[in-house]
Short mmCIF file of C-alpha atoms in Angstrom, two decimals:
data_model
loop_
_atom_site.label_atom_id
_atom_site.label_comp_id
_atom_site.label_asym_id
_atom_site.label_seq_id
_atom_site.Cartn_x
_atom_site.Cartn_y
_atom_site.Cartn_z
CA MET A 148 118.86 94.07 99.89
CA SER A 149 115.64 92.85 101.43
CA ALA A 150 115.02 89.19 102.13
CA GLY A 151 112.14 86.98 101.21
CA LYS A 152 110.57 85.15 98.32
CA HIS A 153 107.49 87.37 98.05
CA SER A 154 108.85 90.86 98.50
CA ARG A 155 107.40 92.47 95.39
CA ARG A 156 105.71 91.74 92.06
CA VAL A 157 107.75 91.90 88.86
CA GLY A 158 106.24 92.19 85.40
CA ALA A 159 107.55 91.36 81.93
CA ALA A 160 108.25 95.04 81.27
CA GLU A 161 110.65 95.11 84.21
CA LEU A 162 112.61 92.20 82.75
CA GLY A 163 112.95 94.26 79.58
CA LEU A 164 115.37 92.92 77.03
CA SER A 165 117.89 91.77 79.63
CA PRO A 166 119.10 88.20 78.94
CA VAL A 167 120.18 87.97 82.60
CA MET A 168 116.68 88.73 83.86
CA TRP A 169 114.90 86.55 81.29
CA LEU A 170 117.15 83.58 82.04
CA ALA A 171 116.93 84.12 85.81
CA PHE A 172 113.13 84.20 85.44
CA GLY A 173 113.18 80.90 83.53
CA GLY A 174 112.25 82.38 80.17
CA GLY A 175 109.36 84.19 81.81
CA THR A 176 107.94 81.23 83.77
CA GLY A 177 108.95 82.98 87.00
CA LEU A 178 106.42 85.70 86.18
CA SER A 179 103.58 83.29 87.02
CA PRO A 180 101.28 85.01 89.54
CA ARG A 181 100.75 81.72 91.37
CA ALA A 182 103.50 79.29 92.42
CA PRO A 183 106.31 80.64 90.20
CA GLY A 184 108.74 78.05 91.59
CA THR A 185 106.41 75.25 90.58
CA VAL A 186 105.83 76.71 87.12
CA GLY A 187 109.55 77.47 86.85
CA THR A 188 110.41 73.83 87.48
CA LEU A 189 108.69 72.81 84.22
CA PRO A 190 111.50 74.11 81.94
CA GLY A 191 113.92 72.07 84.07
CA ILE A 192 111.83 68.94 83.52
CA LEU A 193 111.79 69.65 79.79
CA LEU A 194 115.53 70.35 79.69
CA GLY A 195 116.36 67.19 81.68
CA TRP A 196 114.17 65.09 79.43
CA LEU A 197 115.69 66.61 76.26
CA LEU A 198 119.25 66.06 77.49
CA MET A 199 118.38 62.50 78.40
CA VAL A 200 116.76 61.78 75.02
CA LEU A 201 119.59 63.40 73.04
CA ALA A 202 122.30 61.45 74.91
CA THR A 203 120.44 58.11 74.98
CA PRO A 204 121.88 56.81 71.66
CA TRP A 205 125.32 56.76 73.31
CA GLY A 206 124.14 54.73 76.31
CA GLU A 207 123.26 55.23 79.95
CA VAL A 208 126.75 56.30 80.97
CA ALA A 209 126.65 59.07 78.36
CA VAL A 210 123.25 60.23 79.65
CA ILE A 211 124.56 60.40 83.21
CA ALA A 212 127.69 62.26 82.06
CA VAL A 213 125.64 64.76 80.05
CA ILE A 214 123.20 65.37 82.92
CA LEU A 215 126.02 65.86 85.43
CA ALA A 216 128.01 68.13 83.08
CA ALA A 217 124.94 70.23 82.27
CA THR A 218 124.06 70.49 85.95
CA GLY A 219 127.59 71.62 86.85
CA LEU A 220 127.86 74.14 84.03
CA LEU A 221 124.38 75.57 84.55
CA PHE A 222 124.96 75.72 88.32
CA VAL A 223 127.98 77.99 87.79
CA VAL A 224 126.05 80.13 85.28
CA GLY A 225 123.11 80.21 87.70
CA VAL A 226 125.22 81.55 90.57
CA TYR A 227 125.93 84.59 88.42
CA LEU A 228 122.42 84.94 86.92
CA CYS A 229 120.54 84.57 90.19
CA GLY A 230 122.95 86.79 92.10
CA GLU A 231 122.79 89.51 89.46
CA ALA A 232 118.98 89.32 89.17
CA SER A 233 118.70 89.59 92.97
CA ARG A 234 121.01 92.60 92.97
CA ARG A 235 118.99 94.32 90.24
CA LEU A 236 115.70 93.65 92.03
CA GLY A 237 117.07 94.52 95.46
CA VAL A 238 115.57 91.29 96.85
CA HIS A 239 117.47 88.17 97.87
CA ASP A 240 115.95 85.10 96.16
CA HIS A 241 112.91 86.81 94.70
CA GLY A 242 110.19 84.21 94.05
CA GLY A 243 110.29 84.89 90.32
CA ILE A 244 113.94 83.91 90.06
CA VAL A 245 113.48 80.29 88.99
CA PHE A 246 116.71 79.43 87.18
CA ASP A 247 117.63 77.62 90.41
CA GLU A 248 114.58 75.34 89.97
CA VAL A 249 115.47 74.71 86.33
CA VAL A 250 118.95 73.52 87.33
CA GLY A 251 118.03 71.97 90.67
CA VAL A 252 115.75 69.33 89.16
CA LEU A 253 118.35 68.10 86.64
CA PRO A 254 120.26 65.64 88.89
CA VAL A 255 117.17 63.42 89.15
CA PHE A 256 117.46 62.68 85.43
CA ILE A 257 120.44 60.40 86.04
CA LEU A 258 117.74 57.86 86.99
CA LEU A 259 116.59 57.91 83.35
CA PRO A 260 112.87 58.52 83.96
CA ASN A 261 111.13 57.41 80.79
CA THR A 262 107.41 57.32 81.50
CA TRP A 263 104.99 60.14 82.21
CA TRP A 264 104.46 58.95 85.79
CA GLU A 265 108.22 58.76 86.45
CA LEU A 266 108.49 62.37 85.23
CA LEU A 267 105.60 63.24 87.54
CA LEU A 268 107.50 61.61 90.42
CA VAL A 269 110.59 63.68 89.56
CA PHE A 270 108.51 66.87 89.52
CA ALA A 271 106.57 66.08 92.71
CA TRP A 272 109.53 64.98 94.84
CA PHE A 273 111.63 67.94 93.72
CA ARG A 274 108.87 70.39 94.61
CA VAL A 275 108.35 68.73 98.01
CA PHE A 276 112.01 69.13 98.95
CA ASP A 277 112.28 72.61 97.46
CA VAL A 278 109.28 73.81 99.48
CA VAL A 279 109.77 71.89 102.74
CA LYS A 280 113.56 72.40 102.82
CA PRO A 281 114.57 69.62 105.24
CA TRP A 282 117.95 69.85 106.96
CA PRO A 283 120.44 70.96 105.71
CA ILE A 284 118.57 72.63 102.84
CA GLY A 285 116.70 75.11 105.03
CA TRP A 286 119.77 75.76 107.14
CA LEU A 287 121.84 76.58 104.04
CA ASP A 288 119.00 78.63 102.56
CA ARG A 289 119.08 80.89 105.63
CA ARG A 290 122.87 81.18 105.86
CA VAL A 291 124.35 81.17 102.36
CA HIS A 292 123.54 84.37 100.48
CA GLY A 293 123.87 85.70 96.97
CA GLY A 294 123.72 83.61 93.83
CA LEU A 295 125.43 80.66 95.51
CA GLY A 296 122.78 80.52 98.23
CA ILE A 297 119.96 80.77 95.72
CA MET A 298 121.35 77.91 93.64
CA LEU A 299 122.63 75.66 96.43
CA ASP A 300 119.35 74.92 98.22
CA ASP A 301 117.69 73.87 94.95
CA LEU A 302 120.60 71.66 93.96
CA LEU A 303 120.31 69.91 97.33
CA ALA A 304 116.54 69.60 96.85
CA GLY A 305 117.32 67.91 93.54
CA ILE A 306 119.71 65.48 95.23
CA TYR A 307 117.09 64.68 97.89
CA ALA A 308 114.53 64.19 95.10
CA LEU A 309 116.96 61.85 93.31
CA VAL A 310 117.09 59.64 96.40
CA ALA A 311 113.31 59.85 96.97
CA VAL A 312 112.49 58.96 93.36
CA TRP A 313 114.94 56.05 93.44
CA LEU A 314 113.45 54.78 96.73
CA THR A 315 109.93 55.16 95.34
CA LEU A 316 110.80 53.23 92.18
CA TRP A 317 112.66 50.61 94.21
CA GLY A 318 109.71 50.31 96.59
CA ILE A 319 107.33 49.55 93.75
CA GLY A 320 109.79 47.17 92.10
CA GLN A 321 110.84 49.36 89.18
CA VAL A 322 114.58 49.34 89.93
CA ALA A 323 116.94 46.62 91.04
CA GLY A 324 117.71 46.66 94.77
#
């Protein structure tokens, strides 16, 4: 299996009717010719927001529990989906495989972002950490292979983004210190 995010172009016809490939490609968002990881993060933002809104009537603790449970469940599913999609494509962590972005951004939603600019902060900080891959994200990205490796670096990027968003909101006085 070759390595690299940009090894070859994949079209919708290649995904066919395979639920594994369509899910791994974020419902088709991973087919974007430019910045598929960035485009593929958008369904994660939508999913996080929907989970947050649906759980809000039961309180903040329920929202946090739902976000963490969804992240855990989808992480396990993603290990399989991303690993299988990589195997089928013959490329480790193909750039179009974006299920890892969808799941990776979810942890930030435990902060309960509820304005458009807070959602923009979530998106921006997640993309920064997913692209830059500070230690240990980059180290793990290079050493952990298969579906677990594909999912793990994005989950860590989400945790880094969680801290960065909290610090940003704290710095501008939007959260209690």
